[in-house]
Short mmCIF file of C-alpha atoms in Angstrom, two decimals:
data_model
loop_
_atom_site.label_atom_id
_atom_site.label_comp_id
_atom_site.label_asym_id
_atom_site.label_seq_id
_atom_site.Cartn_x
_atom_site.Cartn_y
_atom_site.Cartn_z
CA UNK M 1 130.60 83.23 72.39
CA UNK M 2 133.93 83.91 71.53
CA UNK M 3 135.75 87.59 70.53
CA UNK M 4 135.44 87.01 66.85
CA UNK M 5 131.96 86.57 67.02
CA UNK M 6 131.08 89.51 69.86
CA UNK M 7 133.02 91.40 67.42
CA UNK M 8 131.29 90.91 64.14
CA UNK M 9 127.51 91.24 65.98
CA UNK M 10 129.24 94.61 66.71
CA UNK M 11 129.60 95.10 63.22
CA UNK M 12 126.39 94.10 62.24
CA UNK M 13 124.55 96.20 64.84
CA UNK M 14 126.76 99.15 63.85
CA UNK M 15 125.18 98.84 60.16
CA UNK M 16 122.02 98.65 61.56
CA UNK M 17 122.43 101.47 63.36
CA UNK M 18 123.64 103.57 60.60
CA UNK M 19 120.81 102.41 58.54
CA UNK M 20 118.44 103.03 61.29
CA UNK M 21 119.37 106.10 61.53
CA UNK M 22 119.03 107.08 57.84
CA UNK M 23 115.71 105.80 58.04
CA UNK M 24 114.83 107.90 60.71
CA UNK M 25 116.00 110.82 58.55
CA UNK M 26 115.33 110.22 55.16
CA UNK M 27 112.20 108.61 54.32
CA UNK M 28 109.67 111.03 53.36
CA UNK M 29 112.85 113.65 53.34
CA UNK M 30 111.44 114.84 49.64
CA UNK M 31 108.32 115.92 51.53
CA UNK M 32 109.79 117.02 54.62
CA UNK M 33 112.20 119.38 53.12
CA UNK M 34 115.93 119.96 54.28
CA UNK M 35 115.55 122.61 56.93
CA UNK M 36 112.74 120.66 58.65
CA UNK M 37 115.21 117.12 58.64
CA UNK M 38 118.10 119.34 60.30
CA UNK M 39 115.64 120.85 62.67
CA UNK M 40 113.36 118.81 63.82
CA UNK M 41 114.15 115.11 62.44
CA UNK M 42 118.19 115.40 63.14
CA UNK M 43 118.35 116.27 66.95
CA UNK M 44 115.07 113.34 67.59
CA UNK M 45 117.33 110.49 65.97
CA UNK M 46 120.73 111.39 67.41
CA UNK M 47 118.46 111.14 70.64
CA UNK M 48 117.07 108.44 70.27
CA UNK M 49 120.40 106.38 69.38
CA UNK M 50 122.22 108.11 72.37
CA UNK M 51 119.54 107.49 74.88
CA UNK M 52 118.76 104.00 74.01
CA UNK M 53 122.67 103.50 74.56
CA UNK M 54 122.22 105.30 77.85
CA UNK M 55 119.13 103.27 79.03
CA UNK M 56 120.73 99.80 78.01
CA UNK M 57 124.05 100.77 79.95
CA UNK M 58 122.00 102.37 83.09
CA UNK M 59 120.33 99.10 83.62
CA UNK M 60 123.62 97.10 83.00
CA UNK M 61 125.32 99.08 85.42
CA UNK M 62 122.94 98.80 88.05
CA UNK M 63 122.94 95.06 87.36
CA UNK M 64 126.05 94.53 88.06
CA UNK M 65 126.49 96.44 91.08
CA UNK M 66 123.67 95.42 92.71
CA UNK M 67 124.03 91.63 91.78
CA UNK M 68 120.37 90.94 90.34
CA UNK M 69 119.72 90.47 86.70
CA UNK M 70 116.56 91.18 87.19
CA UNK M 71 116.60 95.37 88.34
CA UNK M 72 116.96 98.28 86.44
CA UNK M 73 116.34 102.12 87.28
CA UNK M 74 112.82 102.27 86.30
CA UNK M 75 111.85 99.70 88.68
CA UNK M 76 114.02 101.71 91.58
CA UNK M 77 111.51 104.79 90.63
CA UNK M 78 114.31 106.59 89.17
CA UNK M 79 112.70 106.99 85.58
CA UNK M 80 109.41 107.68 87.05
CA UNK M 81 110.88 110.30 89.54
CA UNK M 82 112.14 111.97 87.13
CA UNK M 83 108.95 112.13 84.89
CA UNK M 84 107.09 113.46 87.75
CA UNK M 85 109.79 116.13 88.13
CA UNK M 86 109.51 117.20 85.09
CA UNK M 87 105.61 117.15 85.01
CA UNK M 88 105.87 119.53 88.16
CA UNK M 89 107.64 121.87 85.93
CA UNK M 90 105.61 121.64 83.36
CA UNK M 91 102.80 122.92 85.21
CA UNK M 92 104.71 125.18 87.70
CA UNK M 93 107.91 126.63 86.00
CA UNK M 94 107.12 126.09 82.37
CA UNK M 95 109.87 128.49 81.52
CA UNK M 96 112.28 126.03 82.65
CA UNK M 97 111.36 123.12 80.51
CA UNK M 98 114.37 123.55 78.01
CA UNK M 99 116.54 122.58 80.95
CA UNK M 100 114.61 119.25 81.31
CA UNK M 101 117.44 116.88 80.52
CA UNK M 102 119.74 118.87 82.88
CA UNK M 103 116.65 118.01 85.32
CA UNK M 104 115.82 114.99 84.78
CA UNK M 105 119.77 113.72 85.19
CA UNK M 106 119.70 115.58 88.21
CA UNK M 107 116.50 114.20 89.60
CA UNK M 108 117.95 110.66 88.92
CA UNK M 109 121.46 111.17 90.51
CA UNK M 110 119.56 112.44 93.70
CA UNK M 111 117.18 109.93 94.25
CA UNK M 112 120.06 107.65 93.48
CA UNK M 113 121.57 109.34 96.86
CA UNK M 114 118.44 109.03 98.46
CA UNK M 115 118.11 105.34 98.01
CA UNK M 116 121.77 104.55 98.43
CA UNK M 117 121.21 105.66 102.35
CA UNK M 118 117.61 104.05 102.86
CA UNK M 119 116.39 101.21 100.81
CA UNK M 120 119.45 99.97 99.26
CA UNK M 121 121.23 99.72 102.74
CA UNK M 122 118.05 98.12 104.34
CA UNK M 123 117.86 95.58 101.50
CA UNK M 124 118.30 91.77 102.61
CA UNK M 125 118.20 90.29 99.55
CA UNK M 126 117.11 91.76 95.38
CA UNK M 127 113.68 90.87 95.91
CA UNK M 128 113.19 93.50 98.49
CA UNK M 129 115.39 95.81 97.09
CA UNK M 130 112.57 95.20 93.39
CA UNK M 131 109.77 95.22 95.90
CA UNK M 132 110.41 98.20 97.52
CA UNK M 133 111.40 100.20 94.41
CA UNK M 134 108.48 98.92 92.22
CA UNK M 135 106.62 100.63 94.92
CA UNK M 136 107.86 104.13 94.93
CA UNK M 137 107.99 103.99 91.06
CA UNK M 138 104.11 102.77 91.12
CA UNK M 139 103.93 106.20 93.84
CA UNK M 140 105.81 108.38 91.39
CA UNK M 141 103.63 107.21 88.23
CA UNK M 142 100.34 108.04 90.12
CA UNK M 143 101.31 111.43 91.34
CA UNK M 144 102.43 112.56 87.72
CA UNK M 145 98.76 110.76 86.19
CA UNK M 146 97.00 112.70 88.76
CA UNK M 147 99.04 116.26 88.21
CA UNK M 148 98.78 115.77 84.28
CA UNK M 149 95.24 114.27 83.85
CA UNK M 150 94.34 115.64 80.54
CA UNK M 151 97.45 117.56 79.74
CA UNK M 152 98.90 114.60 77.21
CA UNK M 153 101.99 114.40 79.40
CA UNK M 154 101.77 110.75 79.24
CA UNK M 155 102.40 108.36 76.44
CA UNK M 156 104.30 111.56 74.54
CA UNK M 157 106.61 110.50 71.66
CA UNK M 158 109.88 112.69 70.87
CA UNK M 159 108.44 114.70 68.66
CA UNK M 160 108.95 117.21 70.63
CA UNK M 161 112.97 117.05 70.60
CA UNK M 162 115.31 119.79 70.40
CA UNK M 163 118.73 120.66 69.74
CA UNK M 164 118.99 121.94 73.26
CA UNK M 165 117.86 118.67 74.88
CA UNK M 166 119.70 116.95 72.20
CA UNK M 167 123.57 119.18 73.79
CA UNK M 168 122.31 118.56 77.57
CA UNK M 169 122.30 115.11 76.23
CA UNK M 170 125.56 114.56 74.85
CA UNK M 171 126.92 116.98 78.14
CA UNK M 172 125.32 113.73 80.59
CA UNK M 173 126.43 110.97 78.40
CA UNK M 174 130.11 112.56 77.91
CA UNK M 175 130.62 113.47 81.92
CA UNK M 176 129.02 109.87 82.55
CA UNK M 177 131.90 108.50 80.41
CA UNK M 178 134.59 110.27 81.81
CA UNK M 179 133.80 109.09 85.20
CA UNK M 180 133.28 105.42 84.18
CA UNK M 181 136.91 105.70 82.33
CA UNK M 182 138.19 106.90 85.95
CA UNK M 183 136.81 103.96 87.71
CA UNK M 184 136.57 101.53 85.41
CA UNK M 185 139.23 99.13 87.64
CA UNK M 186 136.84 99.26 89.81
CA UNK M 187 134.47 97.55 87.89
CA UNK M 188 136.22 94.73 87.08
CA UNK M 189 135.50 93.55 91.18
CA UNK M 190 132.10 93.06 90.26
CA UNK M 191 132.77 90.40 88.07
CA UNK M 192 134.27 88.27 90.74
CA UNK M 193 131.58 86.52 92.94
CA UNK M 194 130.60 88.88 95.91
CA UNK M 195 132.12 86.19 98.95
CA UNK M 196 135.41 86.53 97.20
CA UNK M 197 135.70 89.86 96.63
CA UNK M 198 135.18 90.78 100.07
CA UNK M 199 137.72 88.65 101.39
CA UNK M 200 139.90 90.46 98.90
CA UNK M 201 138.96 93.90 100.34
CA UNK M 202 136.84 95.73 98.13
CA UNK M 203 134.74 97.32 99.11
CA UNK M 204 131.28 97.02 97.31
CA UNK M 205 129.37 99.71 98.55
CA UNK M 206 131.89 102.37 98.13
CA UNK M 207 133.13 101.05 95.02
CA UNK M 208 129.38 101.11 93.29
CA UNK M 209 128.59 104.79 93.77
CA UNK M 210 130.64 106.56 90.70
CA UNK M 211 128.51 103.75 88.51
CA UNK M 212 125.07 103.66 89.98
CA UNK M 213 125.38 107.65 89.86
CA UNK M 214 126.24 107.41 86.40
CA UNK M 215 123.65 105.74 85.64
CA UNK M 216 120.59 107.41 87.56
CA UNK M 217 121.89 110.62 85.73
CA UNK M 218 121.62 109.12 82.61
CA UNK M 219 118.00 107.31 83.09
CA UNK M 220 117.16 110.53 84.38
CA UNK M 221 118.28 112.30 81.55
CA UNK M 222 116.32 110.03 78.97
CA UNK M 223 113.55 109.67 81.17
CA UNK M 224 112.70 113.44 80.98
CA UNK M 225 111.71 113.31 77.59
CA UNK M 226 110.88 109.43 76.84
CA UNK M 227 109.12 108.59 80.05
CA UNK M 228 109.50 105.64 81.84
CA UNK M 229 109.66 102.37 80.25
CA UNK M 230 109.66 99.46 82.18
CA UNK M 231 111.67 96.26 81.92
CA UNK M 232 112.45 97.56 78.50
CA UNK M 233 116.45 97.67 80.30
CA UNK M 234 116.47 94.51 82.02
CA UNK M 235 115.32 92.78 78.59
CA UNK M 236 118.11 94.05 76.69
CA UNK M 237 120.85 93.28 78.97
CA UNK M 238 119.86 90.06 79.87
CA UNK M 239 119.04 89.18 75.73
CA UNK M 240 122.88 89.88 74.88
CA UNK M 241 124.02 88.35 78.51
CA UNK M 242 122.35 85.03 77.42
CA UNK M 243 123.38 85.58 73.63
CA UNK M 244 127.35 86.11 74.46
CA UNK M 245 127.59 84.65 77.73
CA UNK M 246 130.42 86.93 78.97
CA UNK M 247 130.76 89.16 81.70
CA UNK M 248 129.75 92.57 81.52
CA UNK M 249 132.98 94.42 80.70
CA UNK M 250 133.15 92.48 77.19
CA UNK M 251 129.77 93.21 76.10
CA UNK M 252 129.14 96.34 76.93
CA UNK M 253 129.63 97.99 73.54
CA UNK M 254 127.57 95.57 72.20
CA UNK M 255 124.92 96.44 74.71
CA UNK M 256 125.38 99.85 73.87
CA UNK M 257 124.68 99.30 70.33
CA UNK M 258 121.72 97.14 70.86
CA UNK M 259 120.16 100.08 72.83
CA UNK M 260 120.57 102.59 70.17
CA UNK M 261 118.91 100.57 67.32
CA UNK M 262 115.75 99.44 69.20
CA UNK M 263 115.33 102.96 70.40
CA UNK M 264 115.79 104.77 66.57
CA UNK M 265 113.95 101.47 65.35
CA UNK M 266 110.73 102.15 67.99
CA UNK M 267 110.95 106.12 67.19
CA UNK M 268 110.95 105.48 63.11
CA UNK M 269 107.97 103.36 63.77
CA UNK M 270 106.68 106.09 65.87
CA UNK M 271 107.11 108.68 63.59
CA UNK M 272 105.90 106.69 60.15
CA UNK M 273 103.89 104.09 61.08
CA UNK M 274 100.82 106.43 61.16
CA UNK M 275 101.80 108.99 58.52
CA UNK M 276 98.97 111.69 59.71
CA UNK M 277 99.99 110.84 63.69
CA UNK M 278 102.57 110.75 65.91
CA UNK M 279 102.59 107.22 68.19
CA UNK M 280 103.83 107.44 71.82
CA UNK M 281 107.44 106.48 71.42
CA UNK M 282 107.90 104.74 74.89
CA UNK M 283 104.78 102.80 74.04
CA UNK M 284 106.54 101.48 70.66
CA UNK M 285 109.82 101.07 72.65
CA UNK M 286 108.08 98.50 75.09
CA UNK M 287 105.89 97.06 72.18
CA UNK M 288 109.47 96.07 70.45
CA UNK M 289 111.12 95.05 73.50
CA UNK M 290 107.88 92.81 74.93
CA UNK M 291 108.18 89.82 72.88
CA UNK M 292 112.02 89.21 73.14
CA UNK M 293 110.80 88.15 77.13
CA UNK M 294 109.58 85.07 75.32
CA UNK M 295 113.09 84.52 74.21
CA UNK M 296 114.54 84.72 77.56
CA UNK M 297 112.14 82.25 78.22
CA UNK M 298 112.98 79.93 76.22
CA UNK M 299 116.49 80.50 76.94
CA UNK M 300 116.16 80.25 80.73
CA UNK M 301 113.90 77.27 80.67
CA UNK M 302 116.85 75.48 79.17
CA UNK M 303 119.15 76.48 81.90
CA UNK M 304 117.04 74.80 84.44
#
């Protein structure tokens, strides 16, 4: 796909986001009254925009890093480590759960360290490195079912948004930029295949750690107050990959935006689909996101 036409999908998807977003705060606004659409609506769709960007990003970033289409966070147990974080404060320090996005980016960026000096170095090839992280998120989901069996921790929506998670947000996602901006040189090594890039000297490993921190912080971050959503990351990235066909550095803004309107787009549906209930947002998210496999597909079985 050429620049012209990367840049006008980034037009279009910057409408939709806009529109999305009005959506989100607007319809039923004559019932819902202005305080309650600054309050409550506001901070839940600036959220959701801002963390789908986040979540799309995290799992292109780990993508590229690691060298697998095919990985994102969630399936390291990042997303679901941070989930049972937060469910242990939920039950233990329940005073503390205002701070959940500053915990849940922390819980990500140190299981991040964790696995950089354990599975990620033992790893002989991306299947192990999905095997083994499938495993400890499957771990991490059945502690936090056991510890919140009956407490509606699961399957929440983001109802429950505030401002405050709403500035820890923006705090995450503005650091994480600042640091990508610093290395982003760096980045551009991962786009050259891995054989010649070490016999150029760079250094993979070392080179990897500003981005994969990045984004386990930022899953983390999401993750505290979505959940975990499987594959929902891998889907995304791989749908624009195989719709622009150009390496990551020229579609990440694109990726970014794509992130942002399926997130507002599952949360609207969420929030108005059932006017007298509030849907599980993650469950929408992956409801949305399930049928564009079928796509990839298509598009794969093509390739072969």
């Amino acid at each position: 796909m050429t620049a012209k036409k990367i840049k006008q999908l980034e037009i279009i998807f910057s409408i939709a986001a806009l529109l999305l977003v009005g959506l989100g705060l607007f319809i039923h606004g004559q019932t819902a009254g202005k305080q309650t659409i600054i309050q409550l609506r506001l901070p839940r769709v600036i959220f959701a925009l801002f963390g789908g960007s986040m979540l799309t990003v995290s799992a292109l970033l780990f993508q590229t890093t690691l060298r697998s289409d095919y990985i994102d966070g969630s399936m390291l147990g990042l997303a679901s480590g941070a989930e049972l974080v937060i469910a242990l404060v939920n039950l233990l320090f329940s005073q503390l759960l205002s701070y959940r996005v500053l915990i849940g980016a922390l819980t990500g960026g140190l299981l991040l360290v964790i696995l950089r000096t354990t599975l990620f170095k033992v790893k002989r090839s991306s299947f192990f490195l999905i095997l083994g992280g499938l495993s400890l998120a499957l771990l991490f989901v059945a502690a936090t079912q056991l510890i919140t069996t009956g407490s509606g921790f699961q399957g929440k929506s983001l109802s429950n948004t505030t401002w405050t998670d709403l500035w820890f947000l923006v705090i995450i996602l503005l650091s994480g930029l600042l640091l990508l901006l610093w290395q982003w040189e760096q980045f551009k090594g991962f786009v050259l295949p891995s054989l010649q890039a070490q016999q150029l000297g760079f250094n993979e490993q070392k080179s990897s750690l500003a981005f994969q921190l990045v984004a386990g912080m930022w899953l983390g971050a999401v993750s505290a107050v979505l959940g975990t959503v499987f594959f929902v990351g891998i889907v995304l990235v791989q749908v624009v990959k195989l719709s622009t066909k150009v390496v990551a550095g020229q579609r990440i803004f694109l990726t970014i935006l794509t992130g942002g309107c399926v997130l507002v787009c599952a949360d609207d549906l969420a929030h108005y689909l059932i006017p007298s209930q509030e849907l599980p947002t993650n469950a929408l998210l992956m409801l949305l996101t399930a049928p564009l496999i079928l796509f990839l597909i298509m598009r794969w079985s093509r390739e072969v």
